[in-house]
């Protein structure tokens, strides 16, 4: 059984280890968005993975949802300060006040994305931009000798400016986003 794109995103967000913070971009029905409602094919960045199809619909509040699993929402905001066609992906779960953050980029007739950016490996970018890297594991949960940051890193941003600085630095370090591709294939 294949998991829906929204379910995968939600499980990634709930597992921690991602870039997160408050909802910096409240959905707005009047905001220009990079996608339109319709049937999409999503492919992970893993070689050989089969594509997943989902119908994305725009909600009355301006956010987006996978029609089959509308528990979580997405909102996109153009990221300035770059010549690339980059958009902030804000993934909004329904069970808390925080959102997960990633990037979406138009490449021809497709979108490539790192829909939720992994905290591990991006700690320097986060700190340089003003974000905080913390360990969300309970003290003593990791019995290894090295408890400096453990396995459950969370990169948190307290404000939109630090998030956007980090996203621009991440984009500069990653000329191609490789987490997944998204292509509109029908109405």
PDB file of N, CA and C in Angstrom, residues 122-167:
ATOM      1  N   UNK A 122      22.395  20.580   8.228  1.00  0.00           N
ATOM      2  CA  UNK A 122      22.169  21.996   7.909  1.00  0.00           C
ATOM      3  C   UNK A 122      22.330  22.885   9.145  1.00  0.00           C
ATOM      4  N   UNK A 123      22.891  22.338  10.199  1.00  0.00           N
ATOM      5  CA  UNK A 123      22.998  23.077  11.457  1.00  0.00           C
ATOM      6  C   UNK A 123      23.744  24.403  11.301  1.00  0.00           C
ATOM      7  N   UNK A 124      24.841  24.405  10.533  1.00  0.00           N
ATOM      8  CA  UNK A 124      25.617  25.641  10.366  1.00  0.00           C
ATOM      9  C   UNK A 124      24.804  26.712   9.650  1.00  0.00           C
ATOM     10  N   UNK A 125      24.063  26.324   8.631  1.00  0.00           N
ATOM     11  CA  UNK A 125      23.208  27.270   7.907  1.00  0.00           C
ATOM     12  C   UNK A 125      22.180  27.863   8.859  1.00  0.00           C
ATOM     13  N   UNK A 126      21.555  27.010   9.655  1.00  0.00           N
ATOM     14  CA  UNK A 126      20.509  27.448  10.584  1.00  0.00           C
ATOM     15  C   UNK A 126      21.071  28.438  11.600  1.00  0.00           C
ATOM     16  N   UNK A 127      22.178  28.077  12.218  1.00  0.00           N
ATOM     17  CA  UNK A 127      22.760  28.955  13.246  1.00  0.00           C
ATOM     18  C   UNK A 127      23.225  30.282  12.653  1.00  0.00           C
ATOM     19  N   UNK A 128      23.855  30.237  11.480  1.00  0.00           N
ATOM     20  CA  UNK A 128      24.340  31.471  10.846  1.00  0.00           C
ATOM     21  C   UNK A 128      23.194  32.421  10.507  1.00  0.00           C
ATOM     22  N   UNK A 129      22.018  31.872  10.257  1.00  0.00           N
ATOM     23  CA  UNK A 129      20.851  32.687   9.904  1.00  0.00           C
ATOM     24  C   UNK A 129      20.091  33.184  11.134  1.00  0.00           C
ATOM     25  N   UNK A 130      20.463  32.702  12.314  1.00  0.00           N
ATOM     26  CA  UNK A 130      19.778  33.132  13.535  1.00  0.00           C
ATOM     27  C   UNK A 130      18.810  32.118  14.102  1.00  0.00           C
ATOM     28  N   UNK A 131      18.781  30.919  13.514  1.00  0.00           N
ATOM     29  CA  UNK A 131      17.932  29.857  14.044  1.00  0.00           C
ATOM     30  C   UNK A 131      18.628  29.122  15.178  1.00  0.00           C
ATOM     31  N   UNK A 132      17.907  28.207  15.800  1.00  0.00           N
ATOM     32  CA  UNK A 132      18.417  27.447  16.935  1.00  0.00           C
ATOM     33  C   UNK A 132      18.330  25.965  16.604  1.00  0.00           C
ATOM     34  N   UNK A 133      19.389  25.236  16.923  1.00  0.00           N
ATOM     35  CA  UNK A 133      19.403  23.782  16.758  1.00  0.00           C
ATOM     36  C   UNK A 133      19.305  23.178  18.147  1.00  0.00           C
ATOM     37  N   UNK A 134      18.307  22.341  18.336  1.00  0.00           N
ATOM     38  CA  UNK A 134      18.124  21.725  19.653  1.00  0.00           C
ATOM     39  C   UNK A 134      17.829  20.248  19.498  1.00  0.00           C
ATOM     40  N   UNK A 135      17.948  19.530  20.604  1.00  0.00           N
ATOM     41  CA  UNK A 135      17.684  18.104  20.641  1.00  0.00           C
ATOM     42  C   UNK A 135      16.342  17.913  21.320  1.00  0.00           C
ATOM     43  N   UNK A 136      15.399  17.300  20.605  1.00  0.00           N
ATOM     44  CA  UNK A 136      14.079  17.120  21.212  1.00  0.00           C
ATOM     45  C   UNK A 136      13.929  15.787  21.931  1.00  0.00           C
ATOM     46  N   UNK A 137      15.016  15.022  22.059  1.00  0.00           N
ATOM     47  CA  UNK A 137      14.956  13.760  22.799  1.00  0.00           C
ATOM     48  C   UNK A 137      14.998  14.053  24.297  1.00  0.00           C
ATOM     49  N   UNK A 138      14.289  13.261  25.046  1.00  0.00           N
ATOM     50  CA  UNK A 138      14.284  13.435  26.502  1.00  0.00           C
ATOM     51  C   UNK A 138      15.672  13.158  27.062  1.00  0.00           C
ATOM     52  N   UNK A 139      16.111  13.909  28.073  1.00  0.00           N
ATOM     53  CA  UNK A 139      17.419  13.647  28.680  1.00  0.00           C
ATOM     54  C   UNK A 139      17.523  12.189  29.114  1.00  0.00           C
ATOM     55  N   UNK A 140      18.659  11.582  28.814  1.00  0.00           N
ATOM     56  CA  UNK A 140      18.876  10.193  29.191  1.00  0.00           C
ATOM     57  C   UNK A 140      18.282   9.188  28.220  1.00  0.00           C
ATOM     58  N   UNK A 141      17.543   9.662  27.203  1.00  0.00           N
ATOM     59  CA  UNK A 141      16.930   8.741  26.249  1.00  0.00           C
ATOM     60  C   UNK A 141      17.976   8.107  25.353  1.00  0.00           C
ATOM     61  N   UNK A 142      19.060   8.809  25.122  1.00  0.00           N
ATOM     62  CA  UNK A 142      20.141   8.300  24.286  1.00  0.00           C
ATOM     63  C   UNK A 142      21.258   7.853  25.223  1.00  0.00           C
ATOM     64  N   UNK A 143      21.603   6.591  25.168  1.00  0.00           N
ATOM     65  CA  UNK A 143      22.608   6.076  26.092  1.00  0.00           C
ATOM     66  C   UNK A 143      24.012   6.134  25.518  1.00  0.00           C
ATOM     67  N   UNK A 144      24.174   6.696  24.329  1.00  0.00           N
ATOM     68  CA  UNK A 144      25.507   6.765  23.741  1.00  0.00           C
ATOM     69  C   UNK A 144      26.374   7.741  24.533  1.00  0.00           C
ATOM     70  N   UNK A 145      27.680   7.608  24.387  1.00  0.00           N
ATOM     71  CA  UNK A 145      28.606   8.493  25.094  1.00  0.00           C
ATOM     72  C   UNK A 145      28.524   9.915  24.552  1.00  0.00           C
ATOM     73  N   UNK A 146      28.208  10.055  23.281  1.00  0.00           N
ATOM     74  CA  UNK A 146      28.122  11.388  22.676  1.00  0.00           C
ATOM     75  C   UNK A 146      26.685  11.877  22.731  1.00  0.00           C
ATOM     76  N   UNK A 147      26.378  12.720  23.703  1.00  0.00           N
ATOM     77  CA  UNK A 147      25.019  13.268  23.849  1.00  0.00           C
ATOM     78  C   UNK A 147      24.966  14.712  23.375  1.00  0.00           C
ATOM     79  N   UNK A 148      25.952  15.149  22.591  1.00  0.00           N
ATOM     80  CA  UNK A 148      25.998  16.558  22.226  1.00  0.00           C
ATOM     81  C   UNK A 148      24.703  17.013  21.569  1.00  0.00           C
ATOM     82  N   UNK A 149      24.219  16.284  20.584  1.00  0.00           N
ATOM     83  CA  UNK A 149      22.949  16.652  19.962  1.00  0.00           C
ATOM     84  C   UNK A 149      22.074  15.453  19.629  1.00  0.00           C
ATOM     85  N   UNK A 150      22.502  14.260  19.894  1.00  0.00           N
ATOM     86  CA  UNK A 150      21.641  13.091  19.716  1.00  0.00           C
ATOM     87  C   UNK A 150      21.108  12.921  18.310  1.00  0.00           C
ATOM     88  N   UNK A 151      20.028  12.157  18.199  1.00  0.00           N
ATOM     89  CA  UNK A 151      19.466  11.808  16.897  1.00  0.00           C
ATOM     90  C   UNK A 151      18.251  12.623  16.503  1.00  0.00           C
ATOM     91  N   UNK A 152      17.643  13.345  17.415  1.00  0.00           N
ATOM     92  CA  UNK A 152      16.388  14.043  17.139  1.00  0.00           C
ATOM     93  C   UNK A 152      16.584  15.548  17.090  1.00  0.00           C
ATOM     94  N   UNK A 153      17.343  16.001  16.112  1.00  0.00           N
ATOM     95  CA  UNK A 153      17.594  17.429  15.987  1.00  0.00           C
ATOM     96  C   UNK A 153      16.351  18.154  15.499  1.00  0.00           C
ATOM     97  N   UNK A 154      16.147  19.325  16.031  1.00  0.00           N
ATOM     98  CA  UNK A 154      15.089  20.211  15.571  1.00  0.00           C
ATOM     99  C   UNK A 154      15.733  21.559  15.298  1.00  0.00           C
ATOM    100  N   UNK A 155      15.531  22.071  14.104  1.00  0.00           N
ATOM    101  CA  UNK A 155      16.010  23.403  13.749  1.00  0.00           C
ATOM    102  C   UNK A 155      14.813  24.338  13.822  1.00  0.00           C
ATOM    103  N   UNK A 156      14.882  25.296  14.746  1.00  0.00           N
ATOM    104  CA  UNK A 156      13.743  26.192  14.992  1.00  0.00           C
ATOM    105  C   UNK A 156      14.100  27.625  14.626  1.00  0.00           C
ATOM    106  N   UNK A 157      13.102  28.289  14.091  1.00  0.00           N
ATOM    107  CA  UNK A 157      13.234  29.696  13.732  1.00  0.00           C
ATOM    108  C   UNK A 157      12.182  30.477  14.493  1.00  0.00           C
ATOM    109  N   UNK A 158      12.609  31.554  15.137  1.00  0.00           N
ATOM    110  CA  UNK A 158      11.687  32.369  15.923  1.00  0.00           C
ATOM    111  C   UNK A 158      11.023  33.448  15.082  1.00  0.00           C
ATOM    112  N   UNK A 159      11.630  33.756  13.927  1.00  0.00           N
ATOM    113  CA  UNK A 159      11.052  34.815  13.101  1.00  0.00           C
ATOM    114  C   UNK A 159      11.246  34.499  11.620  1.00  0.00           C
ATOM    115  N   UNK A 160      10.442  35.136  10.826  1.00  0.00           N
ATOM    116  CA  UNK A 160      10.424  34.922   9.377  1.00  0.00           C
ATOM    117  C   UNK A 160      11.757  35.320   8.734  1.00  0.00           C
ATOM    118  N   UNK A 161      12.370  36.406   9.204  1.00  0.00           N
ATOM    119  CA  UNK A 161      13.621  36.877   8.606  1.00  0.00           C
ATOM    120  C   UNK A 161      14.728  35.834   8.736  1.00  0.00           C
ATOM    121  N   UNK A 162      14.864  35.202   9.901  1.00  0.00           N
ATOM    122  CA  UNK A 162      15.911  34.187  10.069  1.00  0.00           C
ATOM    123  C   UNK A 162      15.614  32.959   9.216  1.00  0.00           C
ATOM    124  N   UNK A 163      14.346  32.582   9.106  1.00  0.00           N
ATOM    125  CA  UNK A 163      13.982  31.461   8.238  1.00  0.00           C
ATOM    126  C   UNK A 163      14.363  31.769   6.794  1.00  0.00           C
ATOM    127  N   UNK A 164      14.016  32.945   6.310  1.00  0.00           N
ATOM    128  CA  UNK A 164      14.297  33.285   4.916  1.00  0.00           C
ATOM    129  C   UNK A 164      15.795  33.396   4.646  1.00  0.00           C
ATOM    130  N   UNK A 165      16.573  33.900   5.606  1.00  0.00           N
ATOM    131  CA  UNK A 165      18.037  33.910   5.442  1.00  0.00           C
ATOM    132  C   UNK A 165      18.556  32.478   5.305  1.00  0.00           C
ATOM    133  N   UNK A 166      18.044  31.589   6.143  1.00  0.00           N
ATOM    134  CA  UNK A 166      18.476  30.191   6.091  1.00  0.00           C
ATOM    135  C   UNK A 166      18.052  29.530   4.780  1.00  0.00           C
ATOM    136  N   UNK A 167      16.835  29.804   4.316  1.00  0.00           N
ATOM    137  CA  UNK A 167      16.373  29.221   3.051  1.00  0.00           C
ATOM    138  C   UNK A 167      17.233  29.692   1.882  1.00  0.00           C
TER     139      UNK A 167
END
